[in-house]
mmCIF file with all atom_site columns, C-alpha atoms in Angstrom:
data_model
loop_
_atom_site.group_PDB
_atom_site.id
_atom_site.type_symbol
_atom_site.label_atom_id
_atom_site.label_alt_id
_atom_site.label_comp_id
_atom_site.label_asym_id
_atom_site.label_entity_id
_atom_site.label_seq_id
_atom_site.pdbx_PDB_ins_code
_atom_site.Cartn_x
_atom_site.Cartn_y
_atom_site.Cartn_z
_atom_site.occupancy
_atom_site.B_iso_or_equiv
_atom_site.pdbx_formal_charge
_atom_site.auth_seq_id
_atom_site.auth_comp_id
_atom_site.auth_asym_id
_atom_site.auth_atom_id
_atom_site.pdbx_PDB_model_num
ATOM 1   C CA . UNK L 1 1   ? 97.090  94.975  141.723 1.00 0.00 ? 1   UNK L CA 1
ATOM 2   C CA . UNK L 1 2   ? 93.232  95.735  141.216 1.00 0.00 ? 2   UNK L CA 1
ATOM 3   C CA . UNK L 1 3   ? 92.087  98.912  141.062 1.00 0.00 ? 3   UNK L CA 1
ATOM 4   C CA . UNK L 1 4   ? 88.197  99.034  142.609 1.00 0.00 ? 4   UNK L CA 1
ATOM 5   C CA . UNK L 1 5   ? 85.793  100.809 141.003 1.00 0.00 ? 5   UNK L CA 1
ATOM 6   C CA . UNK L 1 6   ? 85.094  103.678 143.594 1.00 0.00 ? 6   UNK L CA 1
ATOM 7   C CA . UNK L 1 7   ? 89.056  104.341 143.307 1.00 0.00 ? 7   UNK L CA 1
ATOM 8   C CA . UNK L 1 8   ? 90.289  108.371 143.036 1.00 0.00 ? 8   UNK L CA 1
ATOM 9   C CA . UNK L 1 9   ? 91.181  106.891 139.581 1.00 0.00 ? 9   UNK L CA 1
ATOM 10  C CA . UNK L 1 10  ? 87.899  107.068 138.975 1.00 0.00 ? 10  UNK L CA 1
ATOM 11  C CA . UNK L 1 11  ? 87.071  110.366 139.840 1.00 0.00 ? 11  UNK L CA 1
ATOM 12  C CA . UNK L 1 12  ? 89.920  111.758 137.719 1.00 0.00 ? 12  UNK L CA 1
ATOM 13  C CA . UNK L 1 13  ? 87.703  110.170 134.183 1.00 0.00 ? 13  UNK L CA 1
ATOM 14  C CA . UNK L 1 14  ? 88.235  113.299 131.978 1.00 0.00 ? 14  UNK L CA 1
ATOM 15  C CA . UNK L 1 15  ? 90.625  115.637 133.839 1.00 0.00 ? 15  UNK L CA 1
ATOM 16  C CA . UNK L 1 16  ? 93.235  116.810 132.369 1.00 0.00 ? 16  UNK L CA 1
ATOM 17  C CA . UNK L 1 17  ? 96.424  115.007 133.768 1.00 0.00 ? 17  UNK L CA 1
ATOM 18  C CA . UNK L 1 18  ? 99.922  115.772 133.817 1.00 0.00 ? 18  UNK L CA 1
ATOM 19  C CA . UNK L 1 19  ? 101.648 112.142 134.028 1.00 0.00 ? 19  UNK L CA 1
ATOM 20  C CA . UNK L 1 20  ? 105.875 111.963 134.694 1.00 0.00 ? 20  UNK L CA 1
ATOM 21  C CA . UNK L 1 21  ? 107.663 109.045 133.023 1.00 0.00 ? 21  UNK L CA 1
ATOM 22  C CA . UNK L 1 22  ? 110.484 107.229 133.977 1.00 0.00 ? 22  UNK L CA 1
ATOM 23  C CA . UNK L 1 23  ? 112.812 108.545 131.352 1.00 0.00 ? 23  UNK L CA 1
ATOM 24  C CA . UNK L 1 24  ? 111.774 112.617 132.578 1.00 0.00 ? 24  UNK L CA 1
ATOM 25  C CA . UNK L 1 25  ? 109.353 112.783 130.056 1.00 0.00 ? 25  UNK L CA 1
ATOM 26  C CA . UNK L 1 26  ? 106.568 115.167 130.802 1.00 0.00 ? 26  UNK L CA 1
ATOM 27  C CA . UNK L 1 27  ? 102.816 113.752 129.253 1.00 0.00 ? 27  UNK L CA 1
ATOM 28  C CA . UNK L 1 28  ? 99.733  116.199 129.559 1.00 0.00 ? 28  UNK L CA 1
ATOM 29  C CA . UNK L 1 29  ? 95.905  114.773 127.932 1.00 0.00 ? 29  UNK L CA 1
ATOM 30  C CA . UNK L 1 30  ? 92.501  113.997 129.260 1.00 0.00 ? 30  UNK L CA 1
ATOM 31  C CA . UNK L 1 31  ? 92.115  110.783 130.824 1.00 0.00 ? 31  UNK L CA 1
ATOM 32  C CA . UNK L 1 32  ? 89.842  108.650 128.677 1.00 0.00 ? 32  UNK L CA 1
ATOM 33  C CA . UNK L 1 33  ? 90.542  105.085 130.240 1.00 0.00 ? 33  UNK L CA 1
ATOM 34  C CA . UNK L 1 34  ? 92.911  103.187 132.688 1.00 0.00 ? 34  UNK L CA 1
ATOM 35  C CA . UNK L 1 35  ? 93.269  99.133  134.006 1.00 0.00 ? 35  UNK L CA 1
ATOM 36  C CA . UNK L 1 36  ? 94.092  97.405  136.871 1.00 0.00 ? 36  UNK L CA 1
ATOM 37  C CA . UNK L 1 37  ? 97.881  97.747  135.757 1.00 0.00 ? 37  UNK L CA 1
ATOM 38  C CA . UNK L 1 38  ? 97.543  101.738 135.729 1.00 0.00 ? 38  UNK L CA 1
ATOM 39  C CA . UNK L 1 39  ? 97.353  101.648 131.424 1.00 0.00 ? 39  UNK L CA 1
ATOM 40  C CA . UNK L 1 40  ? 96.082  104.997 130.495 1.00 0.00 ? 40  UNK L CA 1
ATOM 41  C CA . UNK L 1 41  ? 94.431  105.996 127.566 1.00 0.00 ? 41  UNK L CA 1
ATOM 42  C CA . UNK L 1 42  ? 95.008  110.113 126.559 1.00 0.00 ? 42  UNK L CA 1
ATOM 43  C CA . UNK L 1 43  ? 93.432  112.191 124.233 1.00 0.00 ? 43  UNK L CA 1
ATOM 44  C CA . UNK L 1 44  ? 94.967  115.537 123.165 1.00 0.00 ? 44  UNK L CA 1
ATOM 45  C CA . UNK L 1 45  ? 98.570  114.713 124.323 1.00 0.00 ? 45  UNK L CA 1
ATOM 46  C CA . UNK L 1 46  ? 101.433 116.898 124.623 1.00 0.00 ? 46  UNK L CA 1
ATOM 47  C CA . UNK L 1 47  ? 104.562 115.291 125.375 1.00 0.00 ? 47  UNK L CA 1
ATOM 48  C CA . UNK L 1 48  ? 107.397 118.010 127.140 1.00 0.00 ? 48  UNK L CA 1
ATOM 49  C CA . UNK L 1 49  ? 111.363 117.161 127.198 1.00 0.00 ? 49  UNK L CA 1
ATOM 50  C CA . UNK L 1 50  ? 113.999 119.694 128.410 1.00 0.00 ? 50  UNK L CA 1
ATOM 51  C CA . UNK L 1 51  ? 117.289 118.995 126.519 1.00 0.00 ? 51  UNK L CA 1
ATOM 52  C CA . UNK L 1 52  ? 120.655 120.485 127.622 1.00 0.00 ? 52  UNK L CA 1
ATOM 53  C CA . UNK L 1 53  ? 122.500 122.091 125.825 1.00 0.00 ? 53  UNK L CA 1
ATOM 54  C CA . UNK L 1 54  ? 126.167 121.488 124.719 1.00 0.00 ? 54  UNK L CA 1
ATOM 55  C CA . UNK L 1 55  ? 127.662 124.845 125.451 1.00 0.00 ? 55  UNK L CA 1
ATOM 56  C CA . UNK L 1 56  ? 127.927 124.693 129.638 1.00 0.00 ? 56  UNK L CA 1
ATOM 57  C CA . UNK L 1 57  ? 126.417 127.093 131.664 1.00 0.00 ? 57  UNK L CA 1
ATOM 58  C CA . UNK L 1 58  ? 123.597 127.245 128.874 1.00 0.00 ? 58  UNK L CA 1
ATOM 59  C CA . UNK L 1 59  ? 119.233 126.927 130.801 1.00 0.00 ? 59  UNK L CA 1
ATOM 60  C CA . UNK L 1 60  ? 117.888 123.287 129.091 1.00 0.00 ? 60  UNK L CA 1
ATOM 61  C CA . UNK L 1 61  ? 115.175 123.914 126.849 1.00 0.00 ? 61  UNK L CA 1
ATOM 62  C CA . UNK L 1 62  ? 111.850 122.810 127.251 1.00 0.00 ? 62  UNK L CA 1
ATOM 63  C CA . UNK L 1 63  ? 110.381 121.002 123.693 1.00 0.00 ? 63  UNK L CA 1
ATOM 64  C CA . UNK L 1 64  ? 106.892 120.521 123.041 1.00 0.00 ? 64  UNK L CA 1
ATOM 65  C CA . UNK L 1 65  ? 105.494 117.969 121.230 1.00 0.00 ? 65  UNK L CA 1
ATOM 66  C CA . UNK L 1 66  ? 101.815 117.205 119.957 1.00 0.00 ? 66  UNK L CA 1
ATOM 67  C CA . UNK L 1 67  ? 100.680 113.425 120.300 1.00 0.00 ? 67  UNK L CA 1
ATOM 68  C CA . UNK L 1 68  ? 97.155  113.468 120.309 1.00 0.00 ? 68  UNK L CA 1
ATOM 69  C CA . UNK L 1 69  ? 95.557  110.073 120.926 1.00 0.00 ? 69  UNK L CA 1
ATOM 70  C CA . UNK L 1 70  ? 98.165  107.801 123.493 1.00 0.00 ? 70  UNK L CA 1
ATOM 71  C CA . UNK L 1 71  ? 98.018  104.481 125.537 1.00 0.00 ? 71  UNK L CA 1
ATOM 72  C CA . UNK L 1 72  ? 100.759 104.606 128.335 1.00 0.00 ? 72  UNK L CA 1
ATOM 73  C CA . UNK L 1 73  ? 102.151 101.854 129.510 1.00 0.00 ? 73  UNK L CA 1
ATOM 74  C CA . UNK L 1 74  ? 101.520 101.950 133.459 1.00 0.00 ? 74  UNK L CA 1
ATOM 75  C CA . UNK L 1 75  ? 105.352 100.633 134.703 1.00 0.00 ? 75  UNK L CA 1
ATOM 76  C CA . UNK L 1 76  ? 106.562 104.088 132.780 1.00 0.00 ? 76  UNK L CA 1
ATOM 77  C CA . UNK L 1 77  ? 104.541 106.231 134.812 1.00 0.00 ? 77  UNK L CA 1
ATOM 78  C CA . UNK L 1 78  ? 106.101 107.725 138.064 1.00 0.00 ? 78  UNK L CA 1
ATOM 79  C CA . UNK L 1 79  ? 103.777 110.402 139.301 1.00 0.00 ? 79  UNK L CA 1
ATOM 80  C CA . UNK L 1 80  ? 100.053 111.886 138.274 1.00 0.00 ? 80  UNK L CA 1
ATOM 81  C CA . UNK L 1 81  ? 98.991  114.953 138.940 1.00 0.00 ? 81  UNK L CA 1
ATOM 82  C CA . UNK L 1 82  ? 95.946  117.124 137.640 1.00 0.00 ? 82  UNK L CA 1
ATOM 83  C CA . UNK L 1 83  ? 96.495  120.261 135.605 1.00 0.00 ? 83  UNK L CA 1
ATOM 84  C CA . UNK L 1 84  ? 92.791  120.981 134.493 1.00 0.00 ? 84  UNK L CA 1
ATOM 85  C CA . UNK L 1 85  ? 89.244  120.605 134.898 1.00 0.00 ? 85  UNK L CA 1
ATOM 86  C CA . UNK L 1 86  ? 86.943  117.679 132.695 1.00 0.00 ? 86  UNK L CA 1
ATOM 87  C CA . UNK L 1 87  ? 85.775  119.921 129.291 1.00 0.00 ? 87  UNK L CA 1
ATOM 88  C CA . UNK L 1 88  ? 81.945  121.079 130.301 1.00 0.00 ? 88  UNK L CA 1
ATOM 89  C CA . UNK L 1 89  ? 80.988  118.182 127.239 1.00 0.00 ? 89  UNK L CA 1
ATOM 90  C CA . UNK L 1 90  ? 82.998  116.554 124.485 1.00 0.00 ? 90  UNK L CA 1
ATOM 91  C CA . UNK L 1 91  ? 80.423  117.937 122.149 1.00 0.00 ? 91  UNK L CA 1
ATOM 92  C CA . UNK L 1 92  ? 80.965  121.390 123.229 1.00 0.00 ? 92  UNK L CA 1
ATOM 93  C CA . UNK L 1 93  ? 84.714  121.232 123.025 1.00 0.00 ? 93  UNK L CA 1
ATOM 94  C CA . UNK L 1 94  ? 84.791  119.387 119.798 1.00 0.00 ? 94  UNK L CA 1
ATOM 95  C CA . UNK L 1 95  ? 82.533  122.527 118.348 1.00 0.00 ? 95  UNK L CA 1
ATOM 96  C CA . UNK L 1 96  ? 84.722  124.903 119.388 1.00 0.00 ? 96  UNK L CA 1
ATOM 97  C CA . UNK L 1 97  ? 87.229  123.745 117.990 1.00 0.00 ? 97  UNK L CA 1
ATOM 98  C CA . UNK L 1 98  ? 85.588  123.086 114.612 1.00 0.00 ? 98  UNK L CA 1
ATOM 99  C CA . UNK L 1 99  ? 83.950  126.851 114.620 1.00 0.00 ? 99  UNK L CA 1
ATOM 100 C CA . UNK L 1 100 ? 86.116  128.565 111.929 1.00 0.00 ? 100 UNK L CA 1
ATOM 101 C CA . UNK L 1 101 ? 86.156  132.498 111.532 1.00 0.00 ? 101 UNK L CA 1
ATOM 102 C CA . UNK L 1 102 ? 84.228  133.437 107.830 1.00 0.00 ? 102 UNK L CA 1
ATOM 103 C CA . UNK L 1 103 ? 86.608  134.015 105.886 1.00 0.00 ? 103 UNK L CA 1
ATOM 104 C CA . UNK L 1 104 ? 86.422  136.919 103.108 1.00 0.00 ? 104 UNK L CA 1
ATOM 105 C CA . UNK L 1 105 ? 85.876  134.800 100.039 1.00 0.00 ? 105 UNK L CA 1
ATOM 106 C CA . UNK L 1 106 ? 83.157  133.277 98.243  1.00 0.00 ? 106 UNK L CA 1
ATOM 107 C CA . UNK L 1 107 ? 82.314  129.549 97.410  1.00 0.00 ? 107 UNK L CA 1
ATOM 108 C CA . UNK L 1 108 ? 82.043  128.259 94.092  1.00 0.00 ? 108 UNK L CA 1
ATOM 109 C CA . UNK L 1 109 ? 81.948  124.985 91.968  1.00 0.00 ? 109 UNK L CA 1
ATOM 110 C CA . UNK L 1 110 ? 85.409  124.347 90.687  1.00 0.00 ? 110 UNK L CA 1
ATOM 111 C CA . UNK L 1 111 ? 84.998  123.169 87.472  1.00 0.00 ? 111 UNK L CA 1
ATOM 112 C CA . UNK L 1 112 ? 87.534  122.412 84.686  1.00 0.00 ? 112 UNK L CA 1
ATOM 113 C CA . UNK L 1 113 ? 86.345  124.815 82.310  1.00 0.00 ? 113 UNK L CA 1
ATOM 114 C CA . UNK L 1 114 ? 82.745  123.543 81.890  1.00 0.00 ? 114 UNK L CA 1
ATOM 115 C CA . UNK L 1 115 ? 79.496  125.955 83.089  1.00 0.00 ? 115 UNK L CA 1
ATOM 116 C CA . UNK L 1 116 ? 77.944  124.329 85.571  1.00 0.00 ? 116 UNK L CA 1
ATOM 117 C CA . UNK L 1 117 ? 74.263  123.737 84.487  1.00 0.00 ? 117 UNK L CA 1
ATOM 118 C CA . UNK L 1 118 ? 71.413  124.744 86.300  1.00 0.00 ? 118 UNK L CA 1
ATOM 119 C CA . UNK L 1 119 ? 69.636  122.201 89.109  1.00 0.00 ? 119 UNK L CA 1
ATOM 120 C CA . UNK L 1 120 ? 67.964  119.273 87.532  1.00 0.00 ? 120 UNK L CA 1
ATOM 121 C CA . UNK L 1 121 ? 69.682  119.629 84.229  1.00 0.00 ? 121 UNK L CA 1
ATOM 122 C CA . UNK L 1 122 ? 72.137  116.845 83.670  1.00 0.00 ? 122 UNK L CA 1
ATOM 123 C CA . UNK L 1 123 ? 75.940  118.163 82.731  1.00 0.00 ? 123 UNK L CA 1
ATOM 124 C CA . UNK L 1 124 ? 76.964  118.233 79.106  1.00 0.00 ? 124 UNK L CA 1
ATOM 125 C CA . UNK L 1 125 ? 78.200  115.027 77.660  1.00 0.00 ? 125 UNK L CA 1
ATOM 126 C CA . UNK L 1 126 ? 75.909  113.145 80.558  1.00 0.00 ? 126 UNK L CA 1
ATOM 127 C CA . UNK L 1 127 ? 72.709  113.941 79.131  1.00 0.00 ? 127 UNK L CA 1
ATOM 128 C CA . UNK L 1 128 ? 71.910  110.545 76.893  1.00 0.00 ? 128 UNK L CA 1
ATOM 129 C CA . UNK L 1 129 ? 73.182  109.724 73.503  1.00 0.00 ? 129 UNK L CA 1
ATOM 130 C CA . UNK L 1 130 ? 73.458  112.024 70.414  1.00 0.00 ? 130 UNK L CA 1
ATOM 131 C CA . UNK L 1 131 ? 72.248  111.422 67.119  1.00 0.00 ? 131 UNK L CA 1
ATOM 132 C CA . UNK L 1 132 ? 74.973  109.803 64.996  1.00 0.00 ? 132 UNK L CA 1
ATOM 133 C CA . UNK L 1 133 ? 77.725  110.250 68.142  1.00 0.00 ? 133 UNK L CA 1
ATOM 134 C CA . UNK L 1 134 ? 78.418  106.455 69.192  1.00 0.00 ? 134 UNK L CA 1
ATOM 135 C CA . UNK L 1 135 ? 74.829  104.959 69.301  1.00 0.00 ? 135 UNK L CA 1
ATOM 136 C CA . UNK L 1 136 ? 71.248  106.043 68.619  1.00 0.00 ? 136 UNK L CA 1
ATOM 137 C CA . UNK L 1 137 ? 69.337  109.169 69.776  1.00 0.00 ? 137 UNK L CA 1
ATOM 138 C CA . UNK L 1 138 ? 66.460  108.880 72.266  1.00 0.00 ? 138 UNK L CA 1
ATOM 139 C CA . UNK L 1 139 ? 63.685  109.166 70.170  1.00 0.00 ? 139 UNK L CA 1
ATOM 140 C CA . UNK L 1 140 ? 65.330  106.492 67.595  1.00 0.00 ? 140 UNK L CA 1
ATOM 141 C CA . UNK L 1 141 ? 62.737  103.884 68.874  1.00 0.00 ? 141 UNK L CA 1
ATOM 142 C CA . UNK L 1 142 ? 63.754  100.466 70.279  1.00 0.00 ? 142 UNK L CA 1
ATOM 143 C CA . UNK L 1 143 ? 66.812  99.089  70.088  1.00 0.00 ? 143 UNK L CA 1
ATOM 144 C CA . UNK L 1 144 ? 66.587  95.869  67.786  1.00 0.00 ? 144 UNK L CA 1
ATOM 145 C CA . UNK L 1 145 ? 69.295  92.618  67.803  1.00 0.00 ? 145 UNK L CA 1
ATOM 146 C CA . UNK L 1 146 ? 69.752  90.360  64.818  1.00 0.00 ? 146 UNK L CA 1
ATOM 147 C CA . UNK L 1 147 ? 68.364  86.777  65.585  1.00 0.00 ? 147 UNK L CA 1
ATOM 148 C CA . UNK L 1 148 ? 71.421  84.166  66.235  1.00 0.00 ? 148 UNK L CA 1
ATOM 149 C CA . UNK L 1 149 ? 72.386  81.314  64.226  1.00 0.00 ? 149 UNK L CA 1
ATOM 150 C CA . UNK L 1 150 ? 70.214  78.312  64.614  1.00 0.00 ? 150 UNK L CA 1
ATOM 151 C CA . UNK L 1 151 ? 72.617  75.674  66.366  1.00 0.00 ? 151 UNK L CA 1
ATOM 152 C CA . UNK L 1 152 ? 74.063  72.982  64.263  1.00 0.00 ? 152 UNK L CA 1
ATOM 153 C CA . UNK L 1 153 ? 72.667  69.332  63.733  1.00 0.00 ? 153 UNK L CA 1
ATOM 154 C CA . UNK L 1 154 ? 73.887  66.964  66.010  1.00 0.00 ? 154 UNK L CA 1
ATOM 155 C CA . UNK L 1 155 ? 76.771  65.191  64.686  1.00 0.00 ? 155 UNK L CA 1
ATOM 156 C CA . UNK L 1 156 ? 77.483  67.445  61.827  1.00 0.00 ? 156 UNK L CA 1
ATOM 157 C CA . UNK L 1 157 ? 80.699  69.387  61.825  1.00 0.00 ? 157 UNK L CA 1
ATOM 158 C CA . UNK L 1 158 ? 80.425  73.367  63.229  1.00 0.00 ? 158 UNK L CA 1
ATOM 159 C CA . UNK L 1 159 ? 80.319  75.646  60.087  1.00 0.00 ? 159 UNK L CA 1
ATOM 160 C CA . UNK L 1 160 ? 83.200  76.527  58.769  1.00 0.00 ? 160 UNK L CA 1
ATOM 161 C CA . UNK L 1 161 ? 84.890  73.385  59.799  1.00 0.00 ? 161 UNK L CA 1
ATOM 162 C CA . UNK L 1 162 ? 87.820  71.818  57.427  1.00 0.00 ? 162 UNK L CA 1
ATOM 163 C CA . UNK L 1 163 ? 88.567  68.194  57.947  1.00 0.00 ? 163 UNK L CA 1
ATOM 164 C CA . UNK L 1 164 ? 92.395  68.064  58.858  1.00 0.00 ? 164 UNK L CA 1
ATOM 165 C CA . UNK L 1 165 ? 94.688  67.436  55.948  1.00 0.00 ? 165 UNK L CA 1
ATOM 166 C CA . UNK L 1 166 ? 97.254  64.672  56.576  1.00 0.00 ? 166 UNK L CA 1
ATOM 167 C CA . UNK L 1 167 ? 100.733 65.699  56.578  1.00 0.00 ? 167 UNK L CA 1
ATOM 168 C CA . UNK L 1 168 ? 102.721 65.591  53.373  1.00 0.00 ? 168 UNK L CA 1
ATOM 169 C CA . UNK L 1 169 ? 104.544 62.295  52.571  1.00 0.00 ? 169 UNK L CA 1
ATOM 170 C CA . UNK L 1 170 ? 101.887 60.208  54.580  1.00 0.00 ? 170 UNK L CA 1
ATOM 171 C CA . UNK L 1 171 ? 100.862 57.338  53.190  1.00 0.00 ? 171 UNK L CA 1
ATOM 172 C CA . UNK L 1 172 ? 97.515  55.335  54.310  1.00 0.00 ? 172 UNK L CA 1
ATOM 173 C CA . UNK L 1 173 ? 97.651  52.484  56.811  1.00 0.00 ? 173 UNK L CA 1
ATOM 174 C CA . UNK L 1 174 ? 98.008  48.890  54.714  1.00 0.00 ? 174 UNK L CA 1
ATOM 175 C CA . UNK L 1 175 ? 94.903  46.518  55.417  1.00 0.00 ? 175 UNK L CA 1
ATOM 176 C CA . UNK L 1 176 ? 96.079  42.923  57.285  1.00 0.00 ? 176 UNK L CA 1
ATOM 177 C CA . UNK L 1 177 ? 96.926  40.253  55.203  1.00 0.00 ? 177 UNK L CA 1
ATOM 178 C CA . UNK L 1 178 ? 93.937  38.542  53.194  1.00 0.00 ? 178 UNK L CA 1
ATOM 179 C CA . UNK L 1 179 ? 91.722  41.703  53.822  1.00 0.00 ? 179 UNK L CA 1
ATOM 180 C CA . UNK L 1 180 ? 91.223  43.675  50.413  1.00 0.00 ? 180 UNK L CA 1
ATOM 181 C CA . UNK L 1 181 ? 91.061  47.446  50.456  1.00 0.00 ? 181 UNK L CA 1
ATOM 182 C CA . UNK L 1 182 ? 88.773  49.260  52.485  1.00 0.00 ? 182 UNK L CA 1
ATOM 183 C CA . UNK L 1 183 ? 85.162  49.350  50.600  1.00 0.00 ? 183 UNK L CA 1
ATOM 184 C CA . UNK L 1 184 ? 85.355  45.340  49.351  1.00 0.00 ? 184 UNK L CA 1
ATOM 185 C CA . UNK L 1 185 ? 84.021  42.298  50.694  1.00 0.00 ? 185 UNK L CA 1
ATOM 186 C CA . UNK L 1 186 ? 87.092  40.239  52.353  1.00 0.00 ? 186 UNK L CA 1
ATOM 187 C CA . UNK L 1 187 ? 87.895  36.734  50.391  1.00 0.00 ? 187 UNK L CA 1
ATOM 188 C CA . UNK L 1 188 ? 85.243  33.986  50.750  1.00 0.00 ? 188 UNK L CA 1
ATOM 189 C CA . UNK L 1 189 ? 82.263  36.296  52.240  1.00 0.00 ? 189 UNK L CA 1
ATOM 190 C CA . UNK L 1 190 ? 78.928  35.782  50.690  1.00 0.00 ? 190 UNK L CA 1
ATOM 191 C CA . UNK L 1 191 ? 76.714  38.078  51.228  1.00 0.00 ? 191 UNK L CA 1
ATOM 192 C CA . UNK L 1 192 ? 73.060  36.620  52.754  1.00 0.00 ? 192 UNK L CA 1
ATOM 193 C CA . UNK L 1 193 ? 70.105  34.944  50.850  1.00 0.00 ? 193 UNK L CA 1
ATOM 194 C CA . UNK L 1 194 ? 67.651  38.126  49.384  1.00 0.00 ? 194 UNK L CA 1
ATOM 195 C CA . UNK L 1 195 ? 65.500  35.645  47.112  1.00 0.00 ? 195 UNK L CA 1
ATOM 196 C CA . UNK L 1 196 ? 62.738  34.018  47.568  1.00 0.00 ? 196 UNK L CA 1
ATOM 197 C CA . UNK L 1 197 ? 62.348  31.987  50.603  1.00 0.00 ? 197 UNK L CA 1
ATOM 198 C CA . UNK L 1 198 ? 61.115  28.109  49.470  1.00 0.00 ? 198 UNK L CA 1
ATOM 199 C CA . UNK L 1 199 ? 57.343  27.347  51.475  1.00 0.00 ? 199 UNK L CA 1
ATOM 200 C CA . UNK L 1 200 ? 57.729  25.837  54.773  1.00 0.00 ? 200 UNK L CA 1
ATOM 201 C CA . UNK L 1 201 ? 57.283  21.981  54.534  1.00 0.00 ? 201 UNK L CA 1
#
């Protein structure tokens, strides 16, 4: 089903509708919006439900119930009918019912205990830093930083470094067979010629 444009639908933008369902439900809120499946979109909804009693004989009561903002689902909706007028503007309606009566107190700061300083005067305990209370004062002068560490040299070991010690009971590696201890020449090397060279013939 499409709904044209130039439908009564239309026409009803911002009334105040009173909408049946299909479970006796009662809806009453502006119309804000609808579709081509008859989805509506209410604003200040009031939903009304009579419930019987249990003693017979008894009227059914009427409840009332404040919704406010509601999309309705259109295959719930039985009949529509208008109870009110569009609001003159939303503006207008919105600011009357923001406009409060003056009440008979007065408005002050609350505060927990602290005066509240004049304009343009910072609070207490915002104002800066105080002399010897967790750093310097304003008129200490710059702040100065110690110079850091020159790096260490490449290769060398990070200050403070310990070679590791080898466990206890561990003995050095052996050399291989026919090699002598680490820091002498092996057997039969002979180390190279430094004298002087004969002329060349």
């Amino acid at each position: 089903m499409t709904i044209a444009k130039n439908s009564k639908m239309m026409g009803l933008l911002n009334y105040r509708l009173r909408l049946t369902l299909a479970d006796g439900r009662a809806m009453a809120g502006h119309m804000l919006a609808f579709d081509k499946h008859m989805n509506l979109v209410l604003s200040e909804c009031e939903e009304f439900r009579s419930v019987k009693p249990k003693a017979q004989g008894a009227k059914a009561s009427l409840i009332k119930r404040t919704l406010g903002l509601v999309i309705l689902r259109g295959e719930c909706i039985v009949s529509i009918s208008v109870d009110g007028p569009p609001p003159s503007s939303a503006a207008a309606s919105l600011q009357a019912k923001m406009a409060l009566a003056a009440g008979p107190g007065v408005a002050r700061p609350a505060g927990r205990g602290i005066p509240v300083p004049p304009p343009g005067v910072p609070p207490p305990g915002l104002a800066g830093p105080v002399r010897g209370m967790g750093g310097p004062a304003v008129a200490a002068g710059p702040i100065t930083f110690p110079r850091p560490p020159p790096p260490p040299m490449a290769g060398a070991p990070p200050p403070g470094f310990r070679p590791p010690m080898p466990p206890p009971g561990f003995r050095p590696p052996m050399p291989p067979p026919g090699m002598g201890p680490q820091g002498f020449a092996p057997p039969g090397f002979q180390p190279p010629y430094s004298g002087p060279r004969p002329p060349p013939s």
